Amino acid sequence: MAILDTKHRKEPINVLIVGVGGQGVIMVSKVLAQICQNLGYQVKQSEVHGMAKRGGVVFSHVRFGAQVWSPTIPMGKADVLIALEWAEGLRWMSYLRPDTGVFIADTKRIVPPFACRSRILGADIGYSRDTPDDVREKVAEAYALDATEMATRAGNERAANTLLLGALSTTLTFPVSEWKKVISQMVPPKTVDVNLAVFDQGQQWIDSSRKGDPVAGAAFVPLVQPEVNPVRTSLEITEEWCKGCDICVKMCPERCLILNKDQVVELAEPEKCTGCHICEWLCPDFAISLNPIPQEAVA
Amino acid sequence: MTAIAEQASPTAIKTGITHQMTGNEAIARGAWEAGVKVAAAYPGTPSTEIMENMARYPVGDVHAQWSTNEKVALDVAIGASFSGVRAISMMKHVGLNVASDALMSFSYIGVHGGLVLIVCDDPGIHSSQNEQDSRIFGRFAQIPVMEPSDAQEALDYTKIAFDLSERFDTPVMVRSTTRISHTRSPVLVSERVTPKDLGFNADVTKNVMVPGHARARHPKVIERLERLAEYLETSDLNRLELGSSKIGIITSSMSYAYVKENLPDASVLKLGLSFPLPKKLIQDFCAKHDRVIVVEELEPVIENEIKTWGLKVEGKEFFPRIGELSPEQVRLSFEQAGVLEPVENALGPQFEPLIRPPVLCAGCPHAMSYTAIRSLDVRVAGDIGCYTLAVGDPLTAIDTTVAMGSSIANAAGMYLAGTETKPIVATIGDSTFIHSGIPPLIDAVYNKANITVILLDNHITAMTGGQENPGTGKTLRGEATHEIDFEAMIRACGVEWIERVDSYDAASMMQTMRESIAYRGVSVLIADRPCVLDPVKIKGPTMSVDAKDCNACQGCMNLGCPALIWSDEWYEGRHVVKIDPTACIGCSVCAQFCPTGAIQPTLVLDQKAAKAKPCGGS
């Protein structure tokens, strides 16, 4: 179990905080930086804004010690990696010190639209299937907790980042009173109580987990499995009935239909058709029909 | 939780102790302490927060404004300098290209009140269209280029820049980078000292650049640079840190921190200015060391100039010319140069990274506009803004993007080429249109192009975080001001076909867009809906998917809305869709696309569910 001795180390201590735009990554790093400054360390905190607000990747490097040069943490030198979102934690894992790095992650998933793009029948969701057990195998010390769910139950979903601060506090030698003082200064006055309560929860969660006690909030909900035997269909066009009104072409979600030179609809890209039936339902002339292909014919 | 500590007045913070500040906050502080009176900028990542912080200082101290574009901003600052007060203008690297016309001539004129130009480069292209090295521009304009390496220096250099500007009669560039602008580090602050107003300097031979005057000014530019270089030979802006090593490092800006991270005891010549260079200081430094390596981000600006003096230095054979430096990259380059022993870089475990590109927000009006554009099968000249994200899956509705305001003239050029078989559309946001979209619109009408311009009016400068502009009716400090009447202005440019449509009205959007491209000549369709984030974060009653009605056609998923994701249910091998209630703002556009009516207001579905329960239930 790693507790970083902040007083006696020559090299700076490196904490990498990661998540998705809007989750409060910058707030976590600001609280940590403020505490470090109050305690007399030199602190550098580096983040990248810009595209972050658009649901993109957000990360903040916090480095503190007697003397800090680079504001960014060299790869492989992060002492603690705090992730506010599961897959983001996995993304930055290579920054951890391989022998001593501590990984603390919220198991919350923020699934990007890009993960739901495949239109192959029975497609898998484009999101990591790695579980906390997979991570524990490869990391010196790893904690996966459902911080968002715990914070929601405590009364404020947005306090999940403070809960993770509580978890982070167990890896450093800073006095609890200092953490609570800075948190109270930095959060909106109305939310001080709930933030302090979840801070304690985060701290207790790690403490119990280190002792090997069973802890609530460790459940990891598996992702939906890909469909094994999806229904397959073939699209049939009765050309004589088509008057070229263009409705199906415009409404097809996969844009796989075109009007040919005779102004008759044609399935231009059959491999793109998912069999959703929209063209069949919308055709005013009943010129399109979709027929299921029997399983044995597919095989 | 959100920070409220930040909202305290910046003038109330204590002097004499350190505060955590970003480079951008420090630059604003430095300008304020230097007694700046007029500040003008156009927003652009990573420079935007400098002006936002400037506006937190008292109105009585400094006039802070968003200008329509960077050239206008610099011209405003130049005007203030003519009138004898200190002035500042800040912009991102590509903004400097826009401002350069004024800069090149103003360099000859020199200053009356000190003028400082802040330029923030973006090595690594975090949020830009290129990674040009603005230090070359400083050299081109023959103005000094200061390169702070952290927030403290960002503050100090900004203040010193005003002094240098007045002492050497030159505009001064302070060049930051994304990493410096967006890194917080300890900063010692002090009080504001306001210099005496000098009043207007009525010297036409200096202020009016007609050929006769300009010819006389050019030698003065060369002469002032020589004086400045002489001054820099002994100034502590260039810092010599003699170490034990036989190898000497010459560096500047953030590269200095990466050098110190890897070689804390090496001999370093840290340059405060990359132009002009202190020749004698560098010659002496080279003479003292067996080998000298120049470490700089992007272009070999310092390295090449030193080489022209016949000195042997190394640099870009080891350090990349492309992208942002990092401590690990600098280490690797030192290993390649034989300065450091190669060590196996032990990294943490690797997992396959999730693809998470930036996306348009849930409820973003641009999503509907581009869905309509895509359905038309047209050629699209895009522009700079959030909406450039429509280039990606699933909207894939942009064919070209060059620079601010390029879309309209690019579209006109495509038409004039005569080879395009598809209708030609230009898409441009409100702020970008004001920035540099109006002259090309006049040009397109004047030269009889047949194009459609879709003005994506979301009533804010969104991409940079929600800044006011002349279309919003508010100034930087939130005062009410004249609001541009886009329709009247566009009509005055000679456009005869103008329609305004609510971006959330899918049917009207698609129909009106068809009409606009059918029109021969320049037509303008104004897609009108406020940004969902700024100035007010919009959150209405959410929509939900009735899973039993969803046939998983994925029609709604083509909007690319981040609130729409796959549920755990399947329908004929396709994922049934669900809506994340924390993300959905209730714009209803997805419901307008749903062929089965499965997407309904959450309230309606809840009522239905309640009615469906057997009587007598609790």
Tab-separated table of C-alpha atoms in Angstrom, chain A:
chain	number	residue	atom	x	y	z
A	1	MET	CA	0.000	0.000	0.000
A	2	ALA	CA	1.458	3.268	-1.177
A	3	ILE	CA	1.346	6.430	0.864
A	4	LEU	CA	3.508	9.065	-0.756
A	5	ASP	CA	5.854	10.746	1.669
A	6	THR	CA	5.489	14.286	0.504
A	7	LYS	CA	8.117	15.653	2.873
A	8	HIS	CA	11.141	13.515	2.107
A	9	ARG	CA	11.074	12.949	-1.604
A	10	LYS	CA	13.464	14.804	-3.898
A	11	GLU	CA	11.522	14.358	-7.115
A	12	PRO	CA	8.161	16.086	-7.465
A	13	ILE	CA	5.012	14.090	-6.751
A	14	ASN	CA	2.869	13.643	-9.842
A	15	VAL	CA	-0.907	13.331	-9.880
A	16	LEU	CA	-2.735	12.975	-13.186
A	17	ILE	CA	-6.469	13.706	-13.166
A	18	VAL	CA	-8.503	12.666	-16.205
A	19	GLY	CA	-12.104	12.553	-17.396
A	20	VAL	CA	-14.519	13.974	-19.949
A	21	GLY	CA	-15.479	17.632	-20.525
A	22	GLY	CA	-17.887	18.920	-17.885
A	23	GLN	CA	-17.087	16.358	-15.176
A	24	GLY	CA	-15.044	18.623	-12.920
A	25	VAL	CA	-11.514	17.424	-13.672
A	26	ILE	CA	-10.103	20.948	-13.434
A	27	MET	CA	-11.834	21.469	-10.079
A	28	VAL	CA	-10.144	18.392	-8.594
A	29	SER	CA	-6.755	19.599	-9.747
A	30	LYS	CA	-7.416	23.116	-8.457
A	31	VAL	CA	-8.252	21.829	-4.969
A	32	LEU	CA	-5.130	19.665	-4.911
A	33	ALA	CA	-2.941	22.502	-6.202
A	34	GLN	CA	-4.340	24.906	-3.622
A	35	ILE	CA	-3.609	22.503	-0.755
A	36	CYS	CA	-0.076	21.940	-2.001
A	37	GLN	CA	0.449	25.676	-2.214
A	38	ASN	CA	-0.936	26.217	1.299
A	39	LEU	CA	1.492	23.615	2.580
A	40	GLY	CA	4.435	25.420	1.012
A	41	TYR	CA	5.202	23.271	-2.034
A	42	GLN	CA	5.930	24.599	-5.480
A	43	VAL	CA	3.009	23.511	-7.650
A	44	LYS	CA	2.472	23.404	-11.389
A	45	GLN	CA	-0.852	22.452	-12.871
A	46	SER	CA	-1.270	22.000	-16.585
A	47	GLU	CA	-4.395	21.347	-18.531
A	48	VAL	CA	-5.652	21.608	-22.063
A	49	HIS	CA	-8.908	23.428	-22.792
A	50	GLY	CA	-10.321	24.211	-26.171
A	51	MET	CA	-12.130	21.229	-27.584
A	52	ALA	CA	-12.709	19.855	-24.066
A	53	LYS	CA	-16.084	21.504	-23.681
A	54	ARG	CA	-17.360	19.485	-26.642
A	55	GLY	CA	-17.428	16.214	-24.719
A	56	GLY	CA	-13.791	15.566	-25.495
A	57	VAL	CA	-10.969	14.177	-23.393
A	58	VAL	CA	-9.887	16.339	-20.435
A	59	PHE	CA	-6.722	15.882	-18.427
A	60	SER	CA	-4.885	17.888	-15.828
A	61	HIS	CA	-1.343	17.330	-14.623
A	62	VAL	CA	-0.533	18.365	-11.036
A	63	ARG	CA	3.118	18.287	-9.945
A	64	PHE	CA	4.390	19.494	-6.606
A	65	GLY	CA	7.566	19.395	-4.534
A	66	ALA	CA	10.510	21.555	-3.580
A	67	GLN	CA	11.296	22.313	-7.231
A	68	VAL	CA	9.104	21.536	-10.224
A	69	TRP	CA	10.284	22.188	-13.781
A	70	SER	CA	8.084	20.649	-16.474
A	71	PRO	CA	4.361	21.343	-15.918
A	72	THR	CA	3.501	18.040	-17.559
A	73	ILE	CA	4.227	14.659	-16.043
A	74	PRO	CA	6.687	12.542	-18.038
A	75	MET	CA	5.092	9.295	-19.232
A	76	GLY	CA	5.581	6.499	-16.732
A	77	LYS	CA	6.097	8.913	-13.839
A	78	ALA	CA	2.564	9.537	-12.467
A	79	ASP	CA	2.308	8.493	-8.822
A	80	VAL	CA	-1.477	8.609	-8.794
A	81	LEU	CA	-3.960	8.509	-11.671
A	82	ILE	CA	-7.459	9.732	-10.781
A	83	ALA	CA	-10.093	8.970	-13.434
A	84	LEU	CA	-13.590	10.455	-13.312
A	85	GLU	CA	-14.657	8.123	-16.119
A	86	TRP	CA	-13.750	4.476	-16.640
A	87	ALA	CA	-12.403	4.391	-20.192
A	88	GLU	CA	-10.520	7.650	-19.652
A	89	GLY	CA	-8.679	6.003	-16.783
A	90	LEU	CA	-7.647	3.181	-19.099
A	91	ARG	CA	-6.505	5.652	-21.773
A	92	TRP	CA	-3.924	7.326	-19.492
A	93	MET	CA	-2.729	4.185	-17.729
A	94	SER	CA	0.665	4.226	-19.453
A	95	TYR	CA	1.467	7.449	-17.552
A	96	LEU	CA	1.481	5.514	-14.243
A	97	ARG	CA	4.704	4.426	-12.573
A	98	PRO	CA	4.673	0.725	-13.414
A	99	ASP	CA	6.022	-0.429	-10.048
A	100	THR	CA	4.266	1.877	-7.556
A	101	GLY	CA	1.520	3.783	-9.385
A	102	VAL	CA	-1.903	4.050	-7.735
A	103	PHE	CA	-4.999	3.972	-9.954
A	104	ILE	CA	-8.287	5.342	-8.616
A	105	ALA	CA	-11.243	5.381	-11.005
A	106	ASP	CA	-14.945	6.033	-11.030
A	107	THR	CA	-16.562	3.105	-12.860
A	108	LYS	CA	-19.031	5.534	-14.471
A	109	ARG	CA	-19.200	5.209	-18.240
A	110	ILE	CA	-19.769	8.168	-20.529
A	111	VAL	CA	-20.405	6.471	-23.856
A	112	PRO	CA	-19.478	8.778	-26.774
A	113	PRO	CA	-21.715	8.889	-29.877
A	114	PHE	CA	-18.771	7.447	-31.770
A	115	ALA	CA	-19.101	4.201	-29.781
A	116	CYS	CA	-22.590	3.725	-31.257
A	117	ARG	CA	-21.648	4.065	-34.918
A	118	SER	CA	-21.260	0.509	-36.211
A	119	ARG	CA	-24.262	-0.556	-38.281
A	120	ILE	CA	-23.222	-4.153	-38.727
A	121	LEU	CA	-26.033	-6.327	-37.423
A	122	GLY	CA	-25.314	-7.465	-33.878
A	123	ALA	CA	-22.498	-4.914	-33.619
A	124	ASP	CA	-20.552	-4.549	-30.428
A	125	ILE	CA	-20.604	-1.186	-28.682
A	126	GLY	CA	-17.338	0.686	-29.263
A	127	TYR	CA	-16.458	0.961	-25.588
A	128	SER	CA	-13.786	-0.768	-23.558
A	129	ARG	CA	-14.663	-4.183	-22.119
A	130	ASP	CA	-11.788	-4.112	-19.631
A	131	THR	CA	-12.969	-4.685	-16.058
A	132	PRO	CA	-11.486	-3.684	-12.679
A	133	ASP	CA	-10.075	-7.215	-12.415
A	134	ASP	CA	-8.204	-6.751	-15.709
A	135	VAL	CA	-6.741	-3.520	-14.332
A	136	ARG	CA	-5.777	-4.965	-10.942
A	137	GLU	CA	-3.712	-7.612	-12.704
A	138	LYS	CA	-1.506	-4.984	-14.318
A	139	VAL	CA	-1.278	-2.126	-11.816
A	140	ALA	CA	0.564	-1.890	-8.507
A	141	GLU	CA	-2.521	-0.634	-6.689
A	142	ALA	CA	-5.945	-0.107	-8.278
A	143	TYR	CA	-9.313	0.999	-6.938
A	144	ALA	CA	-12.530	1.038	-8.950
A	145	LEU	CA	-15.509	2.576	-7.222
A	146	ASP	CA	-18.880	3.816	-8.387
A	147	ALA	CA	-18.278	7.361	-7.145
A	148	THR	CA	-21.057	8.901	-9.213
A	149	GLU	CA	-23.644	6.479	-7.818
A	150	MET	CA	-22.385	7.028	-4.254
A	151	ALA	CA	-22.485	10.811	-4.672
A	152	THR	CA	-25.984	10.624	-6.162
A	153	ARG	CA	-27.174	8.684	-3.130
A	154	ALA	CA	-25.537	11.263	-0.871
A	155	GLY	CA	-27.626	13.912	-2.611
A	156	ASN	CA	-25.500	15.455	-5.365
A	157	GLU	CA	-24.262	13.609	-8.429
A	158	ARG	CA	-21.849	16.442	-9.203
A	159	ALA	CA	-19.970	15.791	-5.967
A	160	ALA	CA	-18.469	12.587	-7.408
A	161	ASN	CA	-15.208	14.426	-8.007
A	162	THR	CA	-14.992	15.378	-4.303
A	163	LEU	CA	-15.522	11.741	-3.394
A	164	LEU	CA	-12.522	10.893	-5.530
A	165	LEU	CA	-10.566	13.643	-3.750
A	166	GLY	CA	-11.354	11.766	-0.533
A	167	ALA	CA	-9.948	8.635	-2.144
A	168	LEU	CA	-6.875	10.553	-3.343
A	169	SER	CA	-6.274	11.954	0.164
A	170	THR	CA	-5.438	8.445	1.405
A	171	THR	CA	-2.359	8.317	-0.818
A	172	LEU	CA	-0.865	11.584	0.477
A	173	THR	CA	0.272	12.700	3.937
A	174	PHE	CA	-1.710	15.956	4.000
A	175	PRO	CA	-3.875	16.603	7.097
A	176	VAL	CA	-7.597	15.934	6.574
A	177	SER	CA	-8.410	19.356	8.030
A	178	GLU	CA	-6.478	21.020	5.185
A	179	TRP	CA	-8.401	19.066	2.529
A	180	LYS	CA	-11.701	20.007	4.125
A	181	LYS	CA	-10.742	23.653	4.520
A	182	VAL	CA	-9.867	24.035	0.846
A	183	ILE	CA	-12.887	22.069	-0.375
A	184	SER	CA	-15.169	24.255	1.748
A	185	GLN	CA	-13.614	27.358	0.180
A	186	MET	CA	-13.864	26.136	-3.389
A	187	VAL	CA	-17.365	24.609	-3.659
A	188	PRO	CA	-20.622	26.585	-3.785
A	189	PRO	CA	-21.671	27.383	-0.145
A	190	LYS	CA	-24.932	25.407	-0.399
A	191	THR	CA	-23.073	22.215	-1.287
A	192	VAL	CA	-20.356	22.294	1.386
A	193	ASP	CA	-22.065	19.699	3.612
A	194	VAL	CA	-22.651	17.135	0.887
A	195	ASN	CA	-19.123	17.637	-0.482
A	196	LEU	CA	-17.539	17.089	2.939
A	197	ALA	CA	-19.736	14.017	3.512
A	198	VAL	CA	-18.714	12.377	0.239
A	199	PHE	CA	-15.075	13.286	0.872
A	200	ASP	CA	-15.279	11.136	4.035
A	201	GLN	CA	-17.000	8.373	2.077
A	202	GLY	CA	-14.211	8.311	-0.495
A	203	GLN	CA	-11.588	8.144	2.215
A	204	GLN	CA	-13.390	5.386	4.100
A	205	TRP	CA	-13.953	3.422	0.909
A	206	ILE	CA	-10.223	3.211	0.203
A	207	ASP	CA	-9.375	2.510	3.849
A	208	SER	CA	-11.842	-0.389	4.045
A	209	SER	CA	-10.783	-1.665	0.676
A	210	ARG	CA	-7.125	-1.656	1.745
A	211	LYS	CA	-8.020	-3.633	4.859
A	212	GLY	CA	-9.797	-6.129	2.635
A	213	ASP	CA	-13.232	-5.361	4.106
A	214	PRO	CA	-16.193	-5.747	1.746
A	215	VAL	CA	-17.184	-2.361	0.361
A	216	ALA	CA	-20.404	-1.103	-1.205
A	217	GLY	CA	-20.126	0.697	-4.542
A	218	ALA	CA	-17.623	-1.747	-6.015
A	219	ALA	CA	-20.125	-3.390	-8.350
A	220	PHE	CA	-19.126	-3.206	-11.993
A	221	VAL	CA	-22.069	-3.444	-14.376
A	222	PRO	CA	-21.050	-5.375	-17.479
A	223	LEU	CA	-21.763	-3.955	-20.958
A	224	VAL	CA	-24.473	-5.453	-23.174
A	225	GLN	CA	-23.194	-8.452	-25.136
A	226	PRO	CA	-23.230	-8.451	-28.943
A	227	GLU	CA	-26.248	-10.206	-30.514
A	228	VAL	CA	-25.271	-13.613	-31.814
A	229	ASN	CA	-28.021	-14.452	-34.319
A	230	PRO	CA	-29.595	-11.255	-35.637
A	231	VAL	CA	-32.432	-11.390	-38.160
A	232	ARG	CA	-31.181	-10.766	-41.699
A	233	THR	CA	-33.335	-9.328	-44.460
A	234	SER	CA	-33.262	-8.775	-48.182
A	235	LEU	CA	-34.729	-5.711	-49.839
A	236	GLU	CA	-36.983	-6.204	-52.857
A	237	ILE	CA	-37.973	-3.341	-55.164
A	238	THR	CA	-40.906	-3.585	-57.596
A	239	GLU	CA	-39.544	-1.187	-60.206
A	240	GLU	CA	-42.824	-0.823	-62.145
A	241	TRP	CA	-44.543	0.637	-59.062
A	242	CYS	CA	-41.860	3.238	-58.245
A	243	LYS	CA	-42.637	6.775	-59.426
A	244	GLY	CA	-39.326	8.277	-58.179
A	245	CYS	CA	-40.786	10.431	-55.391
A	246	ASP	CA	-37.442	10.344	-53.513
A	247	ILE	CA	-39.010	9.853	-50.044
A	248	CYS	CA	-37.215	6.585	-49.284
A	249	VAL	CA	-33.914	7.937	-50.606
A	250	LYS	CA	-34.088	10.984	-48.333
A	251	MET	CA	-35.299	9.096	-45.249
A	252	CYS	CA	-33.036	6.046	-45.348
A	253	PRO	CA	-30.867	6.312	-42.202
A	254	GLU	CA	-27.985	4.538	-43.935
A	255	ARG	CA	-28.364	6.492	-47.193
A	256	CYS	CA	-27.962	3.319	-49.207
A	257	LEU	CA	-30.748	4.018	-51.722
A	258	ILE	CA	-30.465	6.183	-54.844
A	259	LEU	CA	-32.668	7.152	-57.755
A	260	ASN	CA	-31.145	5.732	-60.948
A	261	LYS	CA	-31.117	7.421	-64.338
A	262	ASP	CA	-34.689	6.258	-64.973
A	263	GLN	CA	-35.771	7.927	-61.696
A	264	VAL	CA	-36.417	4.523	-60.164
A	265	VAL	CA	-35.156	3.630	-56.696
A	266	GLU	CA	-32.168	1.319	-56.495
A	267	LEU	CA	-30.332	-0.264	-53.550
A	268	ALA	CA	-26.916	1.201	-54.383
A	269	GLU	CA	-25.028	-0.129	-51.379
A	270	PRO	CA	-26.668	-3.395	-50.255
A	271	GLU	CA	-23.968	-4.005	-47.635
A	272	LYS	CA	-25.077	-0.835	-45.815
A	273	CYS	CA	-28.774	-1.847	-45.513
A	274	THR	CA	-29.618	-2.842	-41.940
A	275	GLY	CA	-33.187	-3.903	-42.698
A	276	CYS	CA	-34.811	-1.177	-40.617
A	277	HIS	CA	-38.014	-1.140	-42.747
A	278	ILE	CA	-38.254	2.683	-42.964
A	279	CYS	CA	-38.331	2.701	-46.781
A	280	GLU	CA	-40.890	-0.105	-46.822
A	281	TRP	CA	-43.198	1.752	-44.427
A	282	LEU	CA	-42.871	5.168	-46.058
A	283	CYS	CA	-43.241	4.129	-49.708
A	284	PRO	CA	-46.603	5.529	-50.902
A	285	ASP	CA	-46.676	2.974	-53.720
A	286	PHE	CA	-45.794	-0.218	-51.795
A	287	ALA	CA	-42.836	-0.638	-54.162
A	288	ILE	CA	-40.415	-1.796	-51.471
A	289	SER	CA	-40.605	-4.868	-49.296
A	290	LEU	CA	-38.192	-6.394	-46.854
A	291	ASN	CA	-38.124	-10.135	-46.439
A	292	PRO	CA	-36.406	-12.025	-43.664
A	293	ILE	CA	-33.724	-14.452	-44.836
A	294	PRO	CA	-34.044	-17.797	-43.054
A	295	GLN	CA	-31.144	-18.571	-40.698
A	296	GLU	CA	-30.083	-21.672	-42.643
A	297	ALA	CA	-29.800	-19.623	-45.866
A	298	VAL	CA	-27.510	-17.139	-44.089
A	299	ALA	CA	-25.288	-19.921	-42.833
